[in-house]
């Protein structure tokens, strides 16, 4: 019997027009943008895959929830609704809203990270690393070795290596390690999930040494979907049951609600410890706003509560992750080198294999992003040497093991015809790959340079 296909569990009620420039116009635009895709005007992009963050489509329920927003400064109904939903789904009793994920990091790390603090994790996300290094803390990447082999199949390439974690604790001393950050799914590692077993073993180690385990949770429900698909024993559990179990092993979480909560702006910290919550409250008030709104309007907290419910629905997750996999499968058929297995929110093209003639220090993934934009009006983002930035002490470039162009898919936004267009564009670049040349940096900021750096062709 033929396998039943999937179809999105929604239909379109409103459309937003997008504009396609000619190839010549795009060539001119990217030169004016000095070859940094962040410098382009969004209206000059046909299919925008720069991020899946804050770019997703809200549902009719979320849009109508906007009208329920209670904009009271303190103790609003909308805050209570959001907090109750977080406690119901994720289990944490203490919740602080923040304006987005990095703000949650700023507040929590103000309480936890000091100069010289060691923060182990599984390939820390760039803002997470930025907030730790800004405080003169040190990030130690303990991701499993399998993650750095871009074609090796491993169902949970986001896993943190328990031995590396133990060794890090032995080397630096538990007293210098205020927390471990476990990112689910691991964005920097390619949207790769962390298994329940791995979550449990990291939890056990942290418990043994009294180190806090904090989840960087932007894509926690996509992680739960992979656990249901790939982790033996979880196939009959619901997404909500898996999510609850995942978070039962954490002391707290930071959340960018712009991802799996399917809203355009927002975030939060959720914690088990009242003492840590109280410490964070002070920083929340300084940086974000009062503790019952923290940079969010009441209406946004309403949409967050509704979005968390929708974002943990199996049918939604199946359609979302299957669309990402569809992109991956089409590209793979064309022979384009990709990171495998496919990530939850994005497909990552292996730029060093795509352009073996461009040295890593000439930013092959940046080159690929520029060429794909010129070819098809598709905007991806570099996850490679530009993003990895310079070593904060030596100021040397620190090229990562893999050089990737990330094609992040916004939730509920594009159809598979858009996906076919992306595939076509990459095939065109693939066919003329030997003619593409490297880039060099003209100007860069001292920290998080990828957002604003300018380039010129070599
Ligand atoms: C997006 C993201 C963040 C930062 O969140 P913002 O809402 O963009 O500030 C932190 N960690 C991970 C894993 C992310 O994907």
Short mmCIF file of C-alpha atoms and ligand atoms in Angstrom, two decimals:
data_model
loop_
_atom_site.label_atom_id
_atom_site.label_comp_id
_atom_site.label_asym_id
_atom_site.label_seq_id
_atom_site.Cartn_x
_atom_site.Cartn_y
_atom_site.Cartn_z
CA UNK A 1 0.00 0.00 0.00
CA UNK A 2 1.23 3.47 -0.85
CA UNK A 3 2.29 5.50 2.19
CA UNK A 4 -0.04 8.35 3.06
CA UNK A 5 1.54 11.70 2.19
CA UNK A 6 1.47 14.56 4.69
CA UNK A 7 -0.33 17.82 4.09
CA UNK A 8 -0.17 20.95 6.20
CA UNK A 9 -2.81 21.01 8.94
CA UNK A 10 -3.79 24.56 7.96
CA UNK A 11 -4.94 26.52 4.92
CA UNK A 12 -4.13 30.04 3.76
CA UNK A 13 -6.40 32.87 4.85
CA UNK A 14 -4.30 35.89 3.92
CA UNK A 15 -1.38 36.34 1.52
CA UNK A 16 1.60 38.69 1.43
CA UNK A 17 3.03 39.64 -1.95
CA UNK A 18 6.73 39.25 -2.63
CA UNK A 19 8.73 40.87 -5.37
CA UNK A 20 11.28 39.34 -7.72
CA UNK A 21 14.03 41.53 -9.16
CA UNK A 22 15.98 40.65 -12.30
CA UNK A 23 19.35 38.97 -11.95
CA UNK A 24 21.08 42.22 -13.05
CA UNK A 25 19.23 44.19 -10.38
CA UNK A 26 20.21 41.66 -7.73
CA UNK A 27 23.85 41.82 -8.83
CA UNK A 28 23.75 45.58 -8.26
CA UNK A 29 21.98 45.24 -4.89
CA UNK A 30 24.52 42.78 -3.50
CA UNK A 31 27.42 44.99 -4.58
CA UNK A 32 25.77 47.94 -2.82
CA UNK A 33 25.34 45.70 0.25
CA UNK A 34 29.11 45.04 0.14
CA UNK A 35 28.43 41.31 -0.12
CA UNK A 36 26.84 41.06 3.32
CA UNK A 37 23.36 39.53 3.00
CA UNK A 38 22.30 41.29 6.22
CA UNK A 39 22.76 44.62 4.41
CA UNK A 40 20.15 43.84 1.75
CA UNK A 41 16.69 45.38 1.87
CA UNK A 42 14.22 42.59 2.59
CA UNK A 43 12.02 43.78 -0.29
CA UNK A 44 14.87 42.91 -2.67
CA UNK A 45 14.77 39.28 -1.49
CA UNK A 46 12.32 36.84 -3.10
CA UNK A 47 12.59 33.93 -0.67
CA UNK A 48 14.06 34.90 2.67
CA UNK A 49 15.82 32.07 4.47
CA UNK A 50 18.16 34.24 6.53
CA UNK A 51 16.45 32.93 9.64
CA UNK A 52 13.43 31.09 10.95
CA UNK A 53 13.49 33.48 13.91
CA UNK A 54 10.49 35.78 14.21
CA UNK A 55 9.65 35.18 10.55
CA UNK A 56 6.95 32.56 10.99
CA UNK A 57 3.24 32.99 10.22
CA UNK A 58 0.88 33.31 13.17
CA UNK A 59 -2.43 31.46 13.13
CA UNK A 60 -5.96 32.89 13.20
CA UNK A 61 -6.04 31.95 16.90
CA UNK A 62 -2.86 33.88 17.59
CA UNK A 63 -4.05 36.94 15.67
CA UNK A 64 -7.31 36.95 17.56
CA UNK A 65 -5.44 36.47 20.85
CA UNK A 66 -3.78 39.84 20.15
CA UNK A 67 -7.06 41.55 20.98
CA UNK A 68 -7.11 39.94 24.42
CA UNK A 69 -3.83 41.61 25.35
CA UNK A 70 -3.93 43.14 28.82
CA UNK A 71 -1.43 46.00 28.79
CA UNK A 72 -1.33 46.53 32.56
CA UNK A 73 2.18 47.41 33.73
CA UNK A 74 2.09 44.97 36.63
CA UNK A 75 0.28 41.66 37.06
CA UNK A 76 -1.51 41.60 33.71
CA UNK A 77 -3.90 38.80 32.76
CA UNK A 78 -1.79 38.15 29.68
CA UNK A 79 1.32 37.52 31.78
CA UNK A 80 -0.61 35.04 33.91
CA UNK A 81 -1.91 33.26 30.84
CA UNK A 82 1.61 32.99 29.40
CA UNK A 83 3.16 31.90 32.69
CA UNK A 84 0.47 29.27 33.27
CA UNK A 85 0.96 27.86 29.78
CA UNK A 86 4.73 27.67 30.30
CA UNK A 87 4.29 25.96 33.66
CA UNK A 88 1.69 23.58 32.21
CA UNK A 89 3.77 22.55 29.17
CA UNK A 90 7.34 22.88 30.40
CA UNK A 91 6.98 22.43 34.14
CA UNK A 92 8.87 25.43 35.53
CA UNK A 93 7.13 27.42 38.28
CA UNK A 94 9.10 30.69 37.87
CA UNK A 95 8.89 32.70 34.63
CA UNK A 96 10.38 36.02 33.54
CA UNK A 97 9.42 37.52 30.19
CA UNK A 98 12.18 39.11 28.08
CA UNK A 99 12.04 40.83 24.72
CA UNK A 100 13.81 37.93 22.97
CA UNK A 101 16.17 35.00 23.56
CA UNK A 102 19.42 36.92 23.90
CA UNK A 103 17.79 39.16 26.47
CA UNK A 104 16.96 36.07 28.51
CA UNK A 105 20.66 35.14 28.24
CA UNK A 106 21.69 38.64 29.29
CA UNK A 107 19.51 38.53 32.40
CA UNK A 108 20.32 34.95 33.44
CA UNK A 109 24.05 35.24 32.77
CA UNK A 110 24.18 38.49 34.73
CA UNK A 111 23.23 36.37 37.71
CA UNK A 112 25.39 33.33 36.88
CA UNK A 113 28.48 34.15 34.78
CA UNK A 114 31.52 35.99 36.15
CA UNK A 115 35.01 36.69 34.79
CA UNK A 116 36.77 33.33 34.41
CA UNK A 117 33.55 31.28 34.57
CA UNK A 118 33.66 28.14 32.46
CA UNK A 119 30.47 27.29 30.59
CA UNK A 120 30.46 23.90 28.86
CA UNK A 121 27.83 23.20 26.21
CA UNK A 122 27.04 21.63 22.84
CA UNK A 123 28.23 24.24 20.31
CA UNK A 124 26.93 27.42 21.99
CA UNK A 125 24.77 29.64 19.83
CA UNK A 126 26.45 32.91 18.78
CA UNK A 127 24.48 35.23 21.12
CA UNK A 128 24.99 32.77 23.98
CA UNK A 129 28.72 32.73 23.34
CA UNK A 130 28.68 36.52 22.95
CA UNK A 131 27.04 37.01 26.33
CA UNK A 132 29.44 34.61 28.05
CA UNK A 133 32.59 36.03 26.42
CA UNK A 134 31.42 39.60 27.01
CA UNK A 135 31.53 38.75 30.73
CA UNK A 136 35.01 37.25 30.23
CA UNK A 137 33.67 33.75 30.74
CA UNK A 138 34.91 30.87 28.61
CA UNK A 139 32.75 28.56 26.49
CA UNK A 140 33.91 24.96 26.23
CA UNK A 141 32.37 23.01 23.37
CA UNK A 142 31.70 19.42 24.46
CA UNK A 143 29.69 18.29 21.43
CA UNK A 144 30.19 14.64 20.38
CA UNK A 145 32.92 14.14 17.76
CA UNK A 146 30.41 12.65 15.29
CA UNK A 147 28.89 16.13 14.89
CA UNK A 148 31.93 17.43 13.03
CA UNK A 149 31.64 14.81 10.29
CA UNK A 150 29.11 16.43 7.96
CA UNK A 151 27.95 13.24 6.20
CA UNK A 152 28.11 10.69 8.98
CA UNK A 153 24.64 9.53 9.99
CA UNK A 154 24.02 9.89 13.71
CA UNK A 155 20.43 10.36 14.89
CA UNK A 156 21.41 12.84 17.62
CA UNK A 157 24.30 14.94 16.44
CA UNK A 158 23.40 17.62 18.97
CA UNK A 159 24.45 15.35 21.84
CA UNK A 160 26.94 16.57 24.40
CA UNK A 161 29.78 14.14 25.07
CA UNK A 162 29.52 13.12 28.76
CA UNK A 163 33.25 12.26 28.88
CA UNK A 164 34.22 15.67 27.53
CA UNK A 165 31.97 17.25 30.14
CA UNK A 166 33.53 15.19 32.95
CA UNK A 167 37.02 16.08 31.71
CA UNK A 168 36.13 19.77 31.57
CA UNK A 169 34.84 19.63 35.14
CA UNK A 170 38.02 17.82 36.27
CA UNK A 171 40.22 20.32 34.47
CA UNK A 172 38.62 23.56 35.68
CA UNK A 173 36.88 22.49 38.90
CA UNK A 174 33.12 22.41 39.45
CA UNK A 175 33.35 25.61 41.53
CA UNK A 176 34.31 27.53 38.38
CA UNK A 177 31.43 26.14 36.33
CA UNK A 178 28.20 27.95 37.19
CA UNK A 179 26.16 26.24 34.49
CA UNK A 180 26.08 23.90 31.53
CA UNK A 181 24.13 25.13 28.50
CA UNK A 182 22.42 22.42 26.48
CA UNK A 183 20.98 23.76 23.23
CA UNK A 184 17.93 21.84 21.95
CA UNK A 185 18.02 21.47 18.98
CA UNK A 186 21.63 22.49 18.49
CA UNK A 187 21.45 25.42 16.07
CA UNK A 188 25.19 25.96 15.53
CA UNK A 189 25.66 22.21 15.01
CA UNK A 190 23.09 22.20 12.18
CA UNK A 191 19.68 22.05 13.87
CA UNK A 192 20.60 18.64 15.25
CA UNK A 193 18.65 17.10 18.11
CA UNK A 194 19.77 15.90 21.53
CA UNK A 195 18.49 12.50 22.65
CA UNK A 196 16.57 11.93 25.86
CA UNK A 197 19.28 9.56 27.07
CA UNK A 198 21.90 12.25 26.50
CA UNK A 199 19.79 14.84 28.30
CA UNK A 200 19.55 12.40 31.22
CA UNK A 201 23.28 11.73 31.39
CA UNK A 202 24.15 15.43 31.24
CA UNK A 203 21.62 15.96 34.01
CA UNK A 204 23.23 13.21 36.12
CA UNK A 205 26.70 14.75 35.75
CA UNK A 206 25.44 18.24 36.56
CA UNK A 207 23.61 16.91 39.61
CA UNK A 208 26.72 15.07 40.83
CA UNK A 209 28.75 18.31 40.81
CA UNK A 210 25.90 20.69 41.75
CA UNK A 211 26.17 22.55 38.45
CA UNK A 212 23.04 24.11 37.00
CA UNK A 213 21.77 22.65 33.74
CA UNK A 214 20.12 25.29 31.57
CA UNK A 215 18.49 24.51 28.22
CA UNK A 216 18.84 27.00 25.41
CA UNK A 217 15.39 26.03 24.24
CA UNK A 218 14.54 27.96 21.06
CA UNK A 219 13.64 24.75 19.16
CA UNK A 220 12.67 22.45 22.00
CA UNK A 221 9.54 21.10 20.27
CA UNK A 222 11.44 20.26 17.08
CA UNK A 223 13.86 18.41 19.37
CA UNK A 224 10.90 16.54 20.87
CA UNK A 225 9.68 15.60 17.38
CA UNK A 226 13.08 14.03 16.59
CA UNK A 227 13.03 12.16 19.90
CA UNK A 228 9.62 10.76 18.94
CA UNK A 229 10.93 9.77 15.49
CA UNK A 230 14.36 8.44 16.41
CA UNK A 231 14.66 7.66 20.11
CA UNK A 232 13.57 4.08 20.82
CA UNK A 233 10.76 3.93 23.35
CA UNK A 234 9.30 7.35 22.54
CA UNK A 235 7.35 6.55 19.36
CA UNK A 236 4.05 6.26 21.21
CA UNK A 237 4.55 9.28 23.49
CA UNK A 238 2.93 12.58 22.57
CA UNK A 239 5.08 15.63 21.80
CA UNK A 240 3.78 17.29 24.96
CA UNK A 241 4.77 14.27 27.08
CA UNK A 242 8.26 14.26 25.57
CA UNK A 243 8.65 18.01 26.08
CA UNK A 244 7.65 17.67 29.73
CA UNK A 245 10.16 14.89 30.28
CA UNK A 246 12.97 16.80 28.53
CA UNK A 247 12.55 19.82 30.76
CA UNK A 248 12.18 17.70 33.90
CA UNK A 249 15.99 17.19 33.66
CA UNK A 250 16.80 20.92 33.50
CA UNK A 251 17.12 23.51 36.26
CA UNK A 252 15.93 26.21 33.94
CA UNK A 253 15.77 27.48 30.40
CA UNK A 254 16.22 30.49 28.21
CA UNK A 255 13.81 30.75 25.32
CA UNK A 256 13.73 32.64 22.08
CA UNK A 257 9.97 32.49 21.50
CA UNK A 258 10.63 33.68 17.93
CA UNK A 259 11.30 30.05 17.02
CA UNK A 260 9.11 27.23 18.34
CA UNK A 261 6.55 29.50 20.01
CA UNK A 262 5.77 30.79 16.47
CA UNK A 263 5.66 34.49 17.31
CA UNK A 264 7.45 37.47 15.81
CA UNK A 265 9.08 38.81 18.98
CA UNK A 266 9.50 37.60 22.53
CA UNK A 267 11.33 35.34 24.92
CA UNK A 268 11.52 34.23 28.51
CA UNK A 269 13.50 32.62 31.30
CA UNK A 270 11.87 29.79 33.21
CA UNK A 271 13.38 28.37 36.39
CA UNK A 272 12.86 25.91 39.22
CA UNK A 273 14.85 27.88 41.80
CA UNK A 274 13.07 30.73 43.50
CA UNK A 275 16.39 32.17 44.73
CA UNK A 276 17.81 32.35 41.21
CA UNK A 277 14.51 33.75 39.95
CA UNK A 278 14.70 36.54 42.53
CA UNK A 279 18.26 37.35 41.51
CA UNK A 280 17.20 37.47 37.88
CA UNK A 281 14.24 39.75 38.69
CA UNK A 282 16.62 42.59 39.53
CA UNK A 283 18.47 42.25 36.23
CA UNK A 284 15.18 41.88 34.36
CA UNK A 285 14.00 45.20 35.78
CA UNK A 286 17.28 46.90 34.87
CA UNK A 287 17.53 45.51 31.33
CA UNK A 288 14.06 44.47 30.17
CA UNK A 289 11.18 45.92 32.14
CA UNK A 290 9.03 45.00 35.07
CA UNK A 291 8.92 41.28 35.92
CA UNK A 292 5.45 40.70 34.49
CA UNK A 293 6.19 42.10 31.03
CA UNK A 294 10.00 42.28 30.54
CA UNK A 295 10.01 43.94 27.12
CA UNK A 296 6.87 42.22 25.84
CA UNK A 297 3.48 43.80 25.35
CA UNK A 298 0.46 42.04 26.80
CA UNK A 299 -0.77 41.09 23.34
CA UNK A 300 2.57 39.43 22.54
CA UNK A 301 2.34 37.37 25.73
CA UNK A 302 -1.13 36.25 24.56
CA UNK A 303 0.23 35.11 21.19
CA UNK A 304 3.13 33.38 22.94
CA UNK A 305 0.75 31.32 25.08
CA UNK A 306 -1.27 30.33 21.99
CA UNK A 307 1.89 29.68 19.95
CA UNK A 308 3.40 27.34 22.53
CA UNK A 309 0.28 25.21 22.34
CA UNK A 310 0.34 25.09 18.51
CA UNK A 311 4.11 24.64 18.34
CA UNK A 312 3.90 21.43 20.37
CA UNK A 313 1.28 19.85 18.09
CA UNK A 314 2.46 16.71 16.28
CA UNK A 315 0.72 17.41 12.95
CA UNK A 316 2.18 20.88 12.79
CA UNK A 317 5.68 19.59 13.56
CA UNK A 318 5.38 16.80 11.00
CA UNK A 319 4.47 19.24 8.21
CA UNK A 320 7.17 21.67 9.25
CA UNK A 321 10.04 19.22 9.57
CA UNK A 322 8.96 17.26 6.48
CA UNK A 323 9.11 20.44 4.40
CA UNK A 324 12.67 21.06 5.55
CA UNK A 325 13.52 17.44 4.69
CA UNK A 326 11.90 17.86 1.25
CA UNK A 327 14.35 20.68 0.51
CA UNK A 328 17.20 18.48 1.68
CA UNK A 329 16.13 15.51 -0.43
CA UNK A 330 15.80 17.58 -3.63
CA UNK A 331 19.26 19.11 -3.14
CA UNK A 332 20.77 15.74 -2.36
CA UNK A 333 19.33 14.32 -5.58
CA UNK A 334 21.10 17.12 -7.45
CA UNK A 335 24.42 16.04 -5.89
CA UNK A 336 24.82 19.16 -3.75
CA UNK A 337 26.89 18.45 -0.61
CA UNK A 338 24.80 18.85 2.56
CA UNK A 339 25.03 18.35 6.27
CA UNK A 340 23.26 15.14 7.21
CA UNK A 341 20.98 14.10 8.72
CA UNK A 342 18.84 17.13 7.81
CA UNK A 343 18.25 19.60 10.63
CA UNK A 344 14.85 20.48 12.04
CA UNK A 345 14.63 24.10 10.95
CA UNK A 346 17.18 24.39 8.19
CA UNK A 347 19.23 22.71 5.50
CA UNK A 348 22.95 23.34 5.62
CA UNK A 349 25.02 23.27 2.45
CA UNK A 350 28.63 22.18 2.91
CA UNK A 351 30.48 25.10 1.34
CA UNK A 352 33.99 23.61 1.53
CA UNK A 353 32.81 20.67 -0.57
CA UNK A 354 30.81 22.98 -2.84
CA UNK A 355 33.85 25.22 -3.46
CA UNK A 356 36.95 23.10 -2.78
CA UNK A 357 39.05 25.74 -4.59
CA UNK A 358 38.13 28.57 -2.16
CA UNK A 359 40.27 28.56 1.03
CA UNK A 360 38.35 28.74 4.31
CA UNK A 361 39.84 32.12 5.08
CA UNK A 362 38.16 33.45 1.93
CA UNK A 363 34.75 32.58 3.39
CA UNK A 364 33.35 29.96 0.96
CA UNK A 365 29.94 29.85 2.71
CA UNK A 366 29.62 33.62 2.41
CA UNK A 367 30.46 33.31 -1.29
CA UNK A 368 27.75 30.67 -1.70
CA UNK A 369 25.18 32.91 0.02
CA UNK A 370 26.03 35.79 -2.31
CA UNK A 371 25.85 33.60 -5.43
CA UNK A 372 22.51 32.03 -4.45
CA UNK A 373 21.02 35.48 -3.92
CA UNK A 374 22.23 36.68 -7.31
CA UNK A 375 20.95 33.52 -8.98
CA UNK A 376 17.46 33.18 -7.52
CA UNK A 377 16.76 35.98 -5.02
CA UNK A 378 17.10 33.47 -2.16
CA UNK A 379 18.80 34.75 0.98
CA UNK A 380 20.55 32.24 3.27
CA UNK A 381 23.12 32.91 5.97
CA UNK A 382 26.75 31.99 6.55
CA UNK A 383 27.51 29.66 9.46
CA UNK A 384 31.24 29.47 9.10
CA UNK A 385 34.42 31.45 9.60
CA UNK A 386 32.70 34.84 9.50
CA UNK A 387 30.23 33.80 12.21
CA UNK A 388 32.93 32.03 14.27
CA UNK A 389 34.60 35.43 14.69
CA UNK A 390 38.08 36.06 16.06
CA UNK A 391 39.47 34.60 19.26
CA UNK A 392 38.72 37.22 21.94
CA UNK A 393 42.29 37.08 23.29
CA UNK A 394 44.58 36.41 20.33
CA UNK A 395 42.30 38.18 17.78
CA UNK A 396 43.15 35.41 15.33
CA UNK A 397 40.55 33.98 12.95
CA UNK A 398 39.20 30.69 14.27
CA UNK A 399 37.80 28.76 11.28
CA UNK A 400 35.30 26.12 12.44
CA UNK A 401 35.48 22.48 11.39
CA UNK A 402 32.60 22.90 8.94
CA UNK A 403 31.75 25.82 6.69
CA UNK A 404 28.01 26.03 6.02
CA UNK A 405 25.39 28.04 4.21
CA UNK A 406 22.23 27.76 6.28
CA UNK A 407 18.86 27.82 4.55
CA UNK A 408 16.45 28.34 7.45
CA UNK A 409 12.78 27.74 6.69
CA UNK A 410 10.23 30.05 8.36
CA UNK A 411 7.29 28.19 9.89
CA UNK A 412 4.04 28.02 7.88
CA UNK A 413 5.24 30.65 5.36
CA UNK A 414 6.45 29.08 2.10
CA UNK A 415 4.98 26.36 -0.12
CA UNK A 416 6.90 23.52 -1.71
CA UNK A 417 6.90 25.52 -4.98
CA UNK A 418 9.12 28.02 -3.16
CA UNK A 419 11.27 25.10 -2.07
CA UNK A 420 11.59 24.01 -5.74
CA UNK A 421 12.74 27.53 -6.62
CA UNK A 422 15.48 27.35 -3.97
CA UNK A 423 16.61 24.00 -5.37
CA UNK A 424 16.71 25.41 -8.90
CA UNK A 425 18.80 28.40 -7.77
CA UNK A 426 21.37 26.24 -5.99
CA UNK A 427 21.63 23.94 -9.00
CA UNK A 428 22.48 26.95 -11.20
CA UNK A 429 25.30 27.95 -8.83
CA UNK A 430 26.45 24.32 -8.64
CA UNK A 431 26.76 24.19 -12.44
CA UNK A 432 29.10 27.22 -12.48
CA UNK A 433 30.81 26.58 -9.13
CA UNK A 434 34.34 26.53 -10.56
CA UNK A 435 34.04 30.17 -11.70
CA UNK A 436 33.13 31.50 -8.21
CA UNK A 437 35.81 33.45 -6.32
CA UNK A 438 36.56 34.12 -2.63
CA UNK A 439 35.87 37.22 -0.54
CA UNK A 440 37.92 39.25 1.90
CA UNK A 441 36.75 41.45 4.77
CA UNK A 442 36.94 45.23 4.28
CA UNK A 443 35.59 46.19 7.70
CA UNK A 444 34.45 44.30 10.80
CA UNK A 445 33.11 45.04 14.29
CA UNK A 446 35.10 43.86 17.35
CA UNK A 447 32.38 41.39 18.43
CA UNK A 448 29.64 39.53 16.44
CA UNK A 449 31.11 40.82 13.22
CA UNK A 450 28.91 38.77 10.87
CA UNK A 451 25.95 41.14 11.16
CA UNK A 452 27.77 44.21 9.93
CA UNK A 453 31.04 43.17 8.24
CA UNK A 454 31.63 44.38 4.68
CA UNK A 455 33.42 42.36 2.01
CA UNK A 456 35.09 42.72 -1.35
CA UNK A 457 35.76 40.17 -4.06
CA UNK A 458 39.28 38.81 -4.33
C1 LIG B 1 17.75 32.47 18.21
C2 LIG B 1 18.51 31.80 19.26
C3 LIG B 1 18.95 32.49 20.38
C4 LIG B 1 18.77 33.98 20.56
O1 LIG B 1 17.45 34.36 20.52
P1 LIG B 1 16.97 35.76 19.92
O2 LIG B 1 15.49 35.70 20.11
O3 LIG B 1 17.38 35.81 18.50
O4 LIG B 1 17.60 36.84 20.72
C5 LIG B 1 19.63 31.78 21.35
N1 LIG B 1 19.88 30.48 21.19
C6 LIG B 1 19.46 29.78 20.13
C7 LIG B 1 19.75 28.32 20.03
C8 LIG B 1 18.79 30.41 19.11
O5 LIG B 1 18.41 29.72 18.04
#
